Amino acid sequence: MGLKNFFENIFKKDEVKEEDIQKIDEEVIEDEEKLEEDLLSSEIDEVSPEKIEESKNTDNNNSFKKILDSKEKNINIQEDFKESFKSDNETQDIQINSQDSIEDKQQLQEDENKEEVRETLENEGTVVVEQEKKGLFARLKEGLKKTSNSFTSKFDNLFKGYIKIDDELYEEIEEILITSDISFETTIKIVENLKSNIKKKNINDINLVKPELKEVVSELLRDNNSKLDVYDEQSIIIIVGVNGVGKTTTIGKLASKFKKEGKSVLLAAGDTFRAAAEEQLEIWSKRADVDIVRHKESGSDPSAVIFDAMQKAKSKNIDILICDTAGRLHNKVNLMNELGKIMRTVNKEYPDAKKEILLVIDATTGQNALNQVKTFNEAVNLTGVILTKLDGTAKGGVVLSIIDEYKIPIKFIGVGEKVDDLQEFDYNNFVEALFDNSKE
């Protein structure tokens, strides 16, 4: 390898090693010897040793000066390489230190950002909760849109056409309430209370009638207790209702709700009569990640299935057992008697458990829902009602009649197909959504 190529390769490298410097020294010596041999061989004739010595001692001998210059030059190159090597290492150290400094700053910034986020979440946790509440109300409002539009728009149009409060106005109010699927008895109560309040408060302005009506409806629902009594001890929930009201879906949504709240949940497939009912409930159990008790034999005794489920709930210390039952027409005496048998089994085998018997009603049935409440309540002493499919009807007024006439609380209302659309009934939110016909 020539010196030129060698040095070029050295310059291409990122670092200069000690072995490279040693190799330079060896190359320099070899070149000196080669130059001396070339000098000697440049004479055509033989040259005596004296002649050679004389040539070396001659100041004008260009060849020897070339050797000396070359050697000195190579020494200088070695020194340059050493300085370069040292400088490169120092530069590399500076770059490493600089990179470390940048990384430290980045890490410090990330830590500061994380701390800021943590403090924000702590300081604004209530804001997140409020946003969640607003989200629930927005879904409720959307679900009640049909009822609200029918209910409120009629009143708005009514009050625009009157300039004074008289008996004719009250008759118009009665008609609107009845056509909103509020029973006659409840309608009369609402109108009488409205008259009384207007008289007591000496209200003469037609524009103040609607706010007062809203207050009367709110007062009617105020005693509704929507809280389920299933949180302090082992509990059992019996779901009843006619076919097609959404019992199985409601059970699945309840299971998901309780599971998210940290409760252990077990389902009992007590609807052994309807085809595919047990399979549907098993699908919901997998979605909610809860266990299910079902019998393999088709048409098994519902009481036997629920009996086995209670034994498992007691042995596994399950928090909440939810039992499905066969859908039945409220006017079929033999099927209603079957519910009585189930309840006797529950009371005997699970006496210490908290019990909720919930009737699931399709809100689209309107006034027929009242007949269902009456018949099922006579058979099993209902503790609450779940009203489904409110988002698909303008007949949400039935809520008022159920609470007023039967004093049975509304526990949940369904305002959509999502799991979170099964909401605990909040009478304040319900009234606000009912009377809010804004376009937002």
Short mmCIF file of C-alpha atoms in Angstrom, two decimals:
data_model
loop_
_atom_site.label_atom_id
_atom_site.label_comp_id
_atom_site.label_asym_id
_atom_site.label_seq_id
_atom_site.Cartn_x
_atom_site.Cartn_y
_atom_site.Cartn_z
CA MET A 1 0.00 0.00 0.00
CA GLY A 2 1.37 3.49 -0.94
CA LEU A 3 1.53 6.26 1.61
CA LYS A 4 -1.03 8.29 -0.28
CA ASN A 5 -3.60 5.50 -0.34
CA PHE A 6 -2.84 4.58 3.23
CA PHE A 7 -3.34 8.12 4.50
CA GLU A 8 -6.49 8.50 2.44
CA ASN A 9 -7.94 5.40 4.08
CA ILE A 10 -6.92 6.69 7.49
CA PHE A 11 -8.65 10.02 6.88
CA LYS A 12 -11.84 8.19 5.90
CA LYS A 13 -12.06 6.51 9.27
CA ASP A 14 -13.83 8.03 12.22
CA GLU A 15 -11.04 7.17 14.66
CA VAL A 16 -7.21 6.80 14.47
CA LYS A 17 -5.82 3.87 16.35
CA GLU A 18 -2.33 3.42 17.86
CA GLU A 19 -1.65 0.53 15.46
CA ASP A 20 -2.15 2.93 12.54
CA ILE A 21 0.54 5.27 13.86
CA GLN A 22 2.95 2.31 14.28
CA LYS A 23 2.24 1.26 10.72
CA ILE A 24 3.11 4.77 9.52
CA ASP A 25 6.55 4.50 11.16
CA GLU A 26 7.23 1.21 9.40
CA GLU A 27 6.19 2.66 6.05
CA VAL A 28 8.50 5.62 6.52
CA ILE A 29 11.49 3.34 7.20
CA GLU A 30 10.70 1.20 4.17
CA ASP A 31 10.50 4.29 1.95
CA GLU A 32 13.84 5.56 3.24
CA GLU A 33 15.53 2.28 2.40
CA LYS A 34 13.86 2.19 -1.01
CA LEU A 35 15.02 5.73 -1.79
CA GLU A 36 18.55 4.83 -0.79
CA GLU A 37 18.53 1.76 -3.02
CA ASP A 38 17.13 3.80 -5.91
CA LEU A 39 19.93 6.27 -5.43
CA LEU A 40 22.56 3.58 -5.51
CA SER A 41 21.12 1.88 -8.54
CA SER A 42 20.85 5.14 -10.45
CA GLU A 43 24.57 4.98 -11.32
CA ILE A 44 25.17 3.13 -14.61
CA ASP A 45 28.60 2.03 -13.59
CA GLU A 46 29.68 0.58 -10.33
CA VAL A 47 30.12 3.14 -7.66
CA SER A 48 32.76 2.73 -5.04
CA PRO A 49 31.92 2.95 -1.39
CA GLU A 50 33.96 6.09 -1.19
CA LYS A 51 31.84 7.63 -3.90
CA ILE A 52 28.69 6.80 -2.03
CA GLU A 53 30.07 8.26 1.16
CA GLU A 54 31.12 11.34 -0.69
CA SER A 55 27.65 11.71 -2.15
CA LYS A 56 26.11 11.49 1.28
CA ASN A 57 28.37 14.19 2.58
CA THR A 58 27.70 16.51 -0.31
CA ASP A 59 25.29 19.34 0.61
CA ASN A 60 24.09 19.53 -2.93
CA ASN A 61 22.94 15.94 -3.06
CA ASN A 62 19.23 16.32 -3.88
CA SER A 63 18.35 12.67 -3.36
CA PHE A 64 19.49 12.56 0.25
CA LYS A 65 17.84 15.86 0.91
CA LYS A 66 14.67 14.32 -0.48
CA ILE A 67 14.98 11.42 1.99
CA LEU A 68 15.49 13.74 4.90
CA ASP A 69 12.61 15.93 3.82
CA SER A 70 10.39 12.93 3.39
CA LYS A 71 11.26 11.62 6.83
CA GLU A 72 10.67 14.98 8.43
CA LYS A 73 7.40 15.27 6.56
CA ASN A 74 6.29 11.85 7.80
CA ILE A 75 7.18 12.77 11.36
CA ASN A 76 5.04 15.86 11.01
CA ILE A 77 2.18 13.76 9.64
CA GLN A 78 2.43 11.46 12.64
CA GLU A 79 2.20 14.42 14.97
CA ASP A 80 -0.76 15.73 13.01
CA PHE A 81 -2.48 12.38 13.32
CA LYS A 82 -1.86 12.32 17.05
CA GLU A 83 -3.33 15.80 17.42
CA SER A 84 -6.21 14.85 15.16
CA PHE A 85 -6.82 11.70 17.16
CA LYS A 86 -6.82 13.67 20.38
CA SER A 87 -9.06 16.37 18.89
CA ASP A 88 -11.51 13.82 17.52
CA ASN A 89 -11.79 12.15 20.91
CA GLU A 90 -12.38 15.49 22.57
CA THR A 91 -15.00 16.37 19.95
CA GLN A 92 -16.67 13.02 20.43
CA ASP A 93 -16.71 13.54 24.19
CA ILE A 94 -18.29 16.95 23.67
CA GLN A 95 -20.90 15.46 21.34
CA ILE A 96 -21.67 12.68 23.82
CA ASN A 97 -21.94 15.16 26.67
CA SER A 98 -24.12 17.38 24.51
CA GLN A 99 -26.36 14.46 23.57
CA ASP A 100 -26.61 13.43 27.23
CA SER A 101 -27.57 16.98 28.09
CA ILE A 102 -30.30 17.00 25.42
CA GLU A 103 -31.66 13.66 26.61
CA ASP A 104 -31.65 14.88 30.23
CA LYS A 105 -33.59 17.98 29.21
CA GLN A 106 -36.08 15.88 27.24
CA GLN A 107 -36.55 13.50 30.18
CA LEU A 108 -37.01 16.45 32.53
CA GLN A 109 -39.63 17.93 30.19
CA GLU A 110 -41.46 14.60 29.96
CA ASP A 111 -41.48 14.30 33.76
CA GLU A 112 -42.81 17.84 34.05
CA ASN A 113 -45.53 17.07 31.48
CA LYS A 114 -46.55 13.91 33.32
CA GLU A 115 -46.71 15.79 36.61
CA GLU A 116 -48.80 18.50 34.99
CA VAL A 117 -51.21 15.91 33.57
CA ARG A 118 -51.47 14.19 36.94
CA GLU A 119 -52.20 17.46 38.72
CA THR A 120 -54.74 18.36 36.04
CA LEU A 121 -56.57 15.06 36.48
CA GLU A 122 -56.58 15.47 40.25
CA ASN A 123 -57.67 19.10 40.18
CA GLU A 124 -60.24 18.64 37.42
CA GLY A 125 -61.59 15.22 38.35
CA THR A 126 -64.92 16.77 39.18
CA VAL A 127 -65.05 18.21 35.67
CA VAL A 128 -64.72 14.70 34.20
CA VAL A 129 -67.56 13.50 36.42
CA GLU A 130 -69.70 16.46 35.39
CA GLN A 131 -69.00 15.76 31.71
CA GLU A 132 -70.06 12.15 32.23
CA LYS A 133 -73.28 13.32 33.86
CA LYS A 134 -73.89 15.68 30.96
CA GLY A 135 -73.33 12.78 28.60
CA LEU A 136 -75.96 10.70 30.39
CA PHE A 137 -78.45 13.56 30.28
CA ALA A 138 -77.73 14.15 26.59
CA ARG A 139 -78.55 10.50 25.84
CA LEU A 140 -81.68 10.74 27.98
CA LYS A 141 -82.74 13.90 26.19
CA GLU A 142 -82.12 12.29 22.81
CA GLY A 143 -84.03 9.17 23.86
CA LEU A 144 -87.02 11.20 25.01
CA LYS A 145 -87.04 13.44 21.95
CA LYS A 146 -90.23 11.94 20.50
CA THR A 147 -92.11 12.23 23.77
CA SER A 148 -90.70 15.69 24.47
CA ASN A 149 -91.48 17.05 21.02
CA SER A 150 -95.05 15.81 21.23
CA PHE A 151 -95.53 16.89 24.83
CA THR A 152 -93.85 20.29 24.92
CA SER A 153 -94.61 21.54 21.44
CA LYS A 154 -98.31 21.05 22.08
CA PHE A 155 -98.12 23.16 25.21
CA ASP A 156 -96.08 25.85 23.48
CA ASN A 157 -98.66 26.11 20.73
CA LEU A 158 -101.45 26.13 23.30
CA PHE A 159 -100.06 28.97 25.35
CA LYS A 160 -99.43 31.06 22.25
CA GLY A 161 -103.16 31.00 21.50
CA TYR A 162 -104.37 32.18 24.91
CA ILE A 163 -104.07 35.53 26.61
CA LYS A 164 -105.70 34.59 29.92
CA ILE A 165 -105.92 31.61 32.29
CA ASP A 166 -109.43 30.14 32.38
CA ASP A 167 -111.34 26.84 32.45
CA GLU A 168 -111.04 26.45 28.70
CA LEU A 169 -107.27 26.55 29.02
CA TYR A 170 -107.32 23.82 31.69
CA GLU A 171 -109.49 21.63 29.47
CA GLU A 172 -106.93 21.99 26.67
CA ILE A 173 -104.17 21.01 29.10
CA GLU A 174 -106.13 17.89 30.12
CA GLU A 175 -106.48 16.83 26.49
CA ILE A 176 -102.76 17.19 25.83
CA LEU A 177 -101.87 15.13 28.92
CA ILE A 178 -104.25 12.31 28.04
CA THR A 179 -103.01 12.14 24.43
CA SER A 180 -99.47 11.85 25.84
CA ASP A 181 -100.47 8.49 27.39
CA ILE A 182 -100.98 9.80 30.87
CA SER A 183 -103.93 8.06 32.47
CA PHE A 184 -107.18 9.90 33.14
CA GLU A 185 -106.75 9.66 36.93
CA THR A 186 -103.22 11.06 36.84
CA THR A 187 -104.23 13.77 34.39
CA ILE A 188 -106.98 14.99 36.68
CA LYS A 189 -104.55 15.09 39.60
CA ILE A 190 -102.00 17.10 37.62
CA VAL A 191 -104.58 19.66 36.44
CA GLU A 192 -106.12 20.07 39.90
CA ASN A 193 -102.69 20.62 41.46
CA LEU A 194 -101.85 23.10 38.70
CA LYS A 195 -105.05 25.08 39.40
CA SER A 196 -104.31 25.10 43.11
CA ASN A 197 -100.73 26.35 42.67
CA ILE A 198 -101.72 29.07 40.22
CA LYS A 199 -104.38 30.30 42.63
CA LYS A 200 -102.04 30.22 45.64
CA LYS A 201 -99.29 32.07 43.80
CA ASN A 202 -101.77 34.47 42.20
CA ILE A 203 -100.37 33.77 38.72
CA ASN A 204 -102.04 35.73 35.92
CA ASP A 205 -99.36 35.63 33.25
CA ILE A 206 -100.01 32.89 30.65
CA ASN A 207 -96.25 32.51 30.14
CA LEU A 208 -95.85 31.29 33.73
CA VAL A 209 -98.26 28.36 33.34
CA LYS A 210 -95.79 26.03 31.65
CA PRO A 211 -93.06 26.46 34.34
CA GLU A 212 -95.71 25.82 36.98
CA LEU A 213 -96.90 22.69 35.14
CA LYS A 214 -93.31 21.47 35.10
CA GLU A 215 -93.12 21.96 38.86
CA VAL A 216 -96.37 19.99 39.39
CA VAL A 217 -95.08 17.04 37.33
CA SER A 218 -91.78 17.11 39.21
CA GLU A 219 -93.62 17.05 42.53
CA LEU A 220 -95.63 14.02 41.33
CA LEU A 221 -92.42 12.03 40.74
CA ARG A 222 -90.47 13.26 43.74
CA ASP A 223 -91.08 10.22 45.96
CA ASN A 224 -89.89 7.75 43.30
CA ASN A 225 -87.06 5.61 44.71
CA SER A 226 -84.98 4.42 41.78
CA LYS A 227 -82.16 2.85 43.84
CA LEU A 228 -81.97 -0.93 43.77
CA ASP A 229 -81.68 -2.58 47.17
CA VAL A 230 -78.88 -4.93 46.10
CA TYR A 231 -75.63 -3.34 47.23
CA ASP A 232 -75.09 -4.21 50.90
CA GLU A 233 -75.84 -7.93 51.03
CA GLN A 234 -76.21 -10.95 48.76
CA SER A 235 -79.11 -10.16 46.45
CA ILE A 236 -81.40 -11.74 43.90
CA ILE A 237 -83.21 -9.94 41.08
CA ILE A 238 -86.18 -11.64 39.41
CA ILE A 239 -86.98 -10.23 35.95
CA VAL A 240 -90.57 -10.66 34.76
CA GLY A 241 -92.62 -9.42 31.82
CA VAL A 242 -94.47 -10.38 28.67
CA ASN A 243 -92.74 -11.64 25.53
CA GLY A 244 -90.92 -9.15 23.36
CA VAL A 245 -90.34 -6.36 25.88
CA GLY A 246 -86.55 -6.87 26.03
CA LYS A 247 -86.09 -8.90 29.24
CA THR A 248 -83.01 -10.79 28.06
CA THR A 249 -81.29 -7.65 26.76
CA THR A 250 -82.12 -5.82 29.97
CA ILE A 251 -80.59 -8.63 32.05
CA GLY A 252 -77.42 -8.46 29.96
CA LYS A 253 -77.15 -4.69 30.45
CA LEU A 254 -77.73 -4.99 34.19
CA ALA A 255 -75.05 -7.68 34.43
CA SER A 256 -72.59 -5.42 32.62
CA LYS A 257 -73.45 -2.51 34.90
CA PHE A 258 -72.95 -4.49 38.12
CA LYS A 259 -69.77 -6.11 36.79
CA LYS A 260 -68.26 -2.68 36.06
CA GLU A 261 -69.14 -1.66 39.61
CA GLY A 262 -67.03 -4.51 40.93
CA LYS A 263 -69.85 -6.88 41.86
CA SER A 264 -69.79 -10.63 41.29
CA VAL A 265 -72.77 -11.57 39.15
CA LEU A 266 -74.48 -14.85 38.25
CA LEU A 267 -77.26 -15.31 35.70
CA ALA A 268 -80.03 -17.93 35.83
CA ALA A 269 -81.62 -18.97 32.53
CA GLY A 270 -85.13 -19.41 33.86
CA ASP A 271 -86.88 -18.83 30.54
CA THR A 272 -87.00 -22.47 29.50
CA PHE A 273 -90.03 -22.15 27.23
CA ARG A 274 -89.02 -19.68 24.55
CA ALA A 275 -86.80 -21.09 21.81
CA ALA A 276 -83.22 -19.76 21.94
CA ALA A 277 -83.87 -17.75 25.13
CA GLU A 278 -81.17 -19.63 27.06
CA GLU A 279 -78.68 -19.28 24.19
CA GLN A 280 -79.31 -15.54 24.00
CA LEU A 281 -78.78 -15.13 27.72
CA GLU A 282 -75.54 -17.14 27.50
CA ILE A 283 -74.27 -14.76 24.81
CA TRP A 284 -74.97 -11.84 27.13
CA SER A 285 -73.20 -13.61 29.99
CA LYS A 286 -70.07 -13.88 27.85
CA ARG A 287 -70.28 -10.22 26.86
CA ALA A 288 -70.54 -9.20 30.50
CA ASP A 289 -67.96 -11.81 31.57
CA VAL A 290 -70.22 -13.39 34.19
CA ASP A 291 -71.25 -16.99 34.88
CA ILE A 292 -74.60 -18.51 33.97
CA VAL A 293 -76.64 -21.48 35.23
CA ARG A 294 -78.78 -23.25 32.63
CA HIS A 295 -80.17 -26.73 32.11
CA LYS A 296 -79.31 -28.65 28.98
CA GLU A 297 -82.77 -30.20 28.71
CA SER A 298 -85.26 -28.14 26.74
CA GLY A 299 -88.38 -27.20 28.65
CA SER A 300 -86.88 -27.71 32.12
CA ASP A 301 -88.75 -26.54 35.19
CA PRO A 302 -87.88 -22.82 35.65
CA SER A 303 -88.01 -23.18 39.43
CA ALA A 304 -85.44 -25.99 39.26
CA VAL A 305 -83.04 -23.83 37.22
CA ILE A 306 -83.37 -20.95 39.65
CA PHE A 307 -82.98 -23.36 42.59
CA ASP A 308 -79.62 -24.58 41.19
CA ALA A 309 -78.55 -20.99 40.57
CA MET A 310 -79.31 -20.03 44.17
CA GLN A 311 -77.24 -22.94 45.47
CA LYS A 312 -74.29 -21.85 43.36
CA ALA A 313 -74.72 -18.20 44.37
CA LYS A 314 -74.63 -19.16 48.04
CA SER A 315 -71.64 -21.52 47.70
CA LYS A 316 -69.63 -19.01 45.62
CA ASN A 317 -70.72 -16.04 47.73
CA ILE A 318 -72.07 -14.24 44.65
CA ASP A 319 -73.13 -10.64 45.21
CA ILE A 320 -76.02 -10.48 42.74
CA LEU A 321 -78.03 -13.30 41.14
CA ILE A 322 -80.20 -12.18 38.20
CA CYS A 323 -82.94 -14.60 37.13
CA ASP A 324 -84.67 -14.61 33.77
CA THR A 325 -88.22 -15.93 33.56
CA ALA A 326 -90.45 -16.97 30.69
CA GLY A 327 -92.41 -14.24 28.99
CA ARG A 328 -96.11 -14.60 29.70
CA LEU A 329 -99.28 -12.75 28.91
CA HIS A 330 -100.57 -10.95 31.93
CA ASN A 331 -104.05 -12.38 31.33
CA LYS A 332 -102.94 -16.04 31.44
CA VAL A 333 -103.67 -17.25 34.97
CA ASN A 334 -101.68 -20.50 34.80
CA LEU A 335 -98.53 -18.76 33.66
CA MET A 336 -98.87 -16.10 36.31
CA ASN A 337 -99.22 -18.90 38.89
CA GLU A 338 -95.85 -20.23 37.68
CA LEU A 339 -94.28 -16.98 38.84
CA GLY A 340 -95.80 -17.52 42.25
CA LYS A 341 -94.11 -20.94 42.42
CA ILE A 342 -90.74 -19.38 41.54
CA MET A 343 -91.12 -16.77 44.28
CA ARG A 344 -92.00 -19.43 46.87
CA THR A 345 -88.84 -21.30 45.93
CA VAL A 346 -86.75 -18.15 46.22
CA ASN A 347 -88.20 -17.19 49.61
CA LYS A 348 -87.62 -20.70 50.95
CA GLU A 349 -84.10 -21.35 49.62
CA TYR A 350 -82.66 -17.84 49.76
CA PRO A 351 -84.46 -16.20 52.71
CA ASP A 352 -81.62 -13.86 53.72
CA ALA A 353 -81.00 -12.42 50.28
CA LYS A 354 -82.18 -8.95 49.34
CA LYS A 355 -84.90 -9.34 46.72
CA GLU A 356 -85.94 -7.18 43.76
CA ILE A 357 -88.80 -8.24 41.48
CA LEU A 358 -88.65 -6.04 38.41
CA LEU A 359 -91.24 -5.84 35.65
CA VAL A 360 -89.87 -4.99 32.20
CA ILE A 361 -92.32 -2.98 30.09
CA ASP A 362 -92.14 -1.86 26.48
CA ALA A 363 -92.88 1.87 26.54
CA THR A 364 -94.40 1.73 23.07
CA THR A 365 -97.41 -0.14 24.50
CA GLY A 366 -98.63 3.06 26.16
CA GLN A 367 -101.66 2.65 28.39
CA ASN A 368 -101.52 -1.15 28.10
CA ALA A 369 -98.44 -0.96 30.31
CA LEU A 370 -100.71 -0.06 33.23
CA ASN A 371 -102.63 -3.32 32.84
CA GLN A 372 -99.36 -5.26 32.93
CA VAL A 373 -98.26 -3.48 36.09
CA LYS A 374 -101.56 -4.25 37.77
CA THR A 375 -101.60 -7.98 36.93
CA PHE A 376 -97.93 -8.74 37.62
CA ASN A 377 -98.02 -6.77 40.85
CA GLU A 378 -100.96 -8.86 42.07
CA ALA A 379 -98.99 -12.05 41.32
CA VAL A 380 -95.55 -11.28 42.72
CA ASN A 381 -95.56 -7.91 44.55
CA LEU A 382 -93.36 -5.89 42.24
CA THR A 383 -90.58 -3.77 43.73
CA GLY A 384 -89.89 -1.80 40.57
CA VAL A 385 -90.38 -1.29 36.85
CA ILE A 386 -87.90 -1.07 33.99
CA LEU A 387 -89.29 0.86 31.04
CA THR A 388 -87.57 -0.01 27.74
CA LYS A 389 -87.68 1.47 24.23
CA LEU A 390 -88.51 5.00 25.35
CA ASP A 391 -86.41 6.27 22.45
CA GLY A 392 -88.85 4.75 19.96
CA THR A 393 -92.10 6.24 21.16
CA ALA A 394 -93.93 9.43 22.03
CA LYS A 395 -95.75 7.62 24.84
CA GLY A 396 -93.29 8.32 27.65
CA GLY A 397 -96.08 9.89 29.70
CA VAL A 398 -96.95 6.43 31.02
CA VAL A 399 -94.09 6.87 33.49
CA LEU A 400 -96.20 9.40 35.41
CA SER A 401 -99.18 7.07 35.69
CA ILE A 402 -97.19 4.05 36.88
CA ILE A 403 -95.63 6.03 39.69
CA ASP A 404 -98.79 7.93 40.61
CA GLU A 405 -101.39 5.18 40.47
CA TYR A 406 -99.44 2.13 41.67
CA LYS A 407 -96.75 3.78 43.77
CA ILE A 408 -94.27 1.39 42.16
CA PRO A 409 -90.95 3.08 41.43
CA ILE A 410 -89.36 3.24 38.02
CA LYS A 411 -85.86 1.79 38.50
CA PHE A 412 -84.42 2.03 35.00
CA ILE A 413 -85.39 3.42 31.62
CA GLY A 414 -84.01 2.34 28.24
CA VAL A 415 -83.29 5.18 25.84
CA GLY A 416 -81.17 3.36 23.27
CA GLU A 417 -79.50 0.10 22.30
CA LYS A 418 -76.11 0.64 23.97
CA VAL A 419 -75.33 -0.80 27.40
CA ASP A 420 -75.07 2.69 28.90
CA ASP A 421 -78.47 3.60 27.45
CA LEU A 422 -80.11 1.64 30.26
CA GLN A 423 -80.10 4.43 32.84
CA GLU A 424 -81.17 4.66 36.44
CA PHE A 425 -84.35 6.69 36.52
CA ASP A 426 -83.68 10.21 37.79
CA TYR A 427 -86.96 12.11 38.03
CA ASN A 428 -85.23 15.52 37.85
CA ASN A 429 -83.44 14.63 34.62
CA PHE A 430 -86.58 13.02 33.24
CA VAL A 431 -88.67 16.13 33.82
CA GLU A 432 -85.97 18.39 32.41
CA ALA A 433 -85.73 16.26 29.25
CA LEU A 434 -89.53 16.00 29.00
CA PHE A 435 -90.07 19.75 29.00
CA ASP A 436 -86.99 20.61 26.95
CA ASN A 437 -87.87 20.87 23.27
CA SER A 438 -84.75 22.80 22.24
CA LYS A 439 -83.13 21.86 18.94
CA GLU A 440 -79.66 21.36 20.40
#
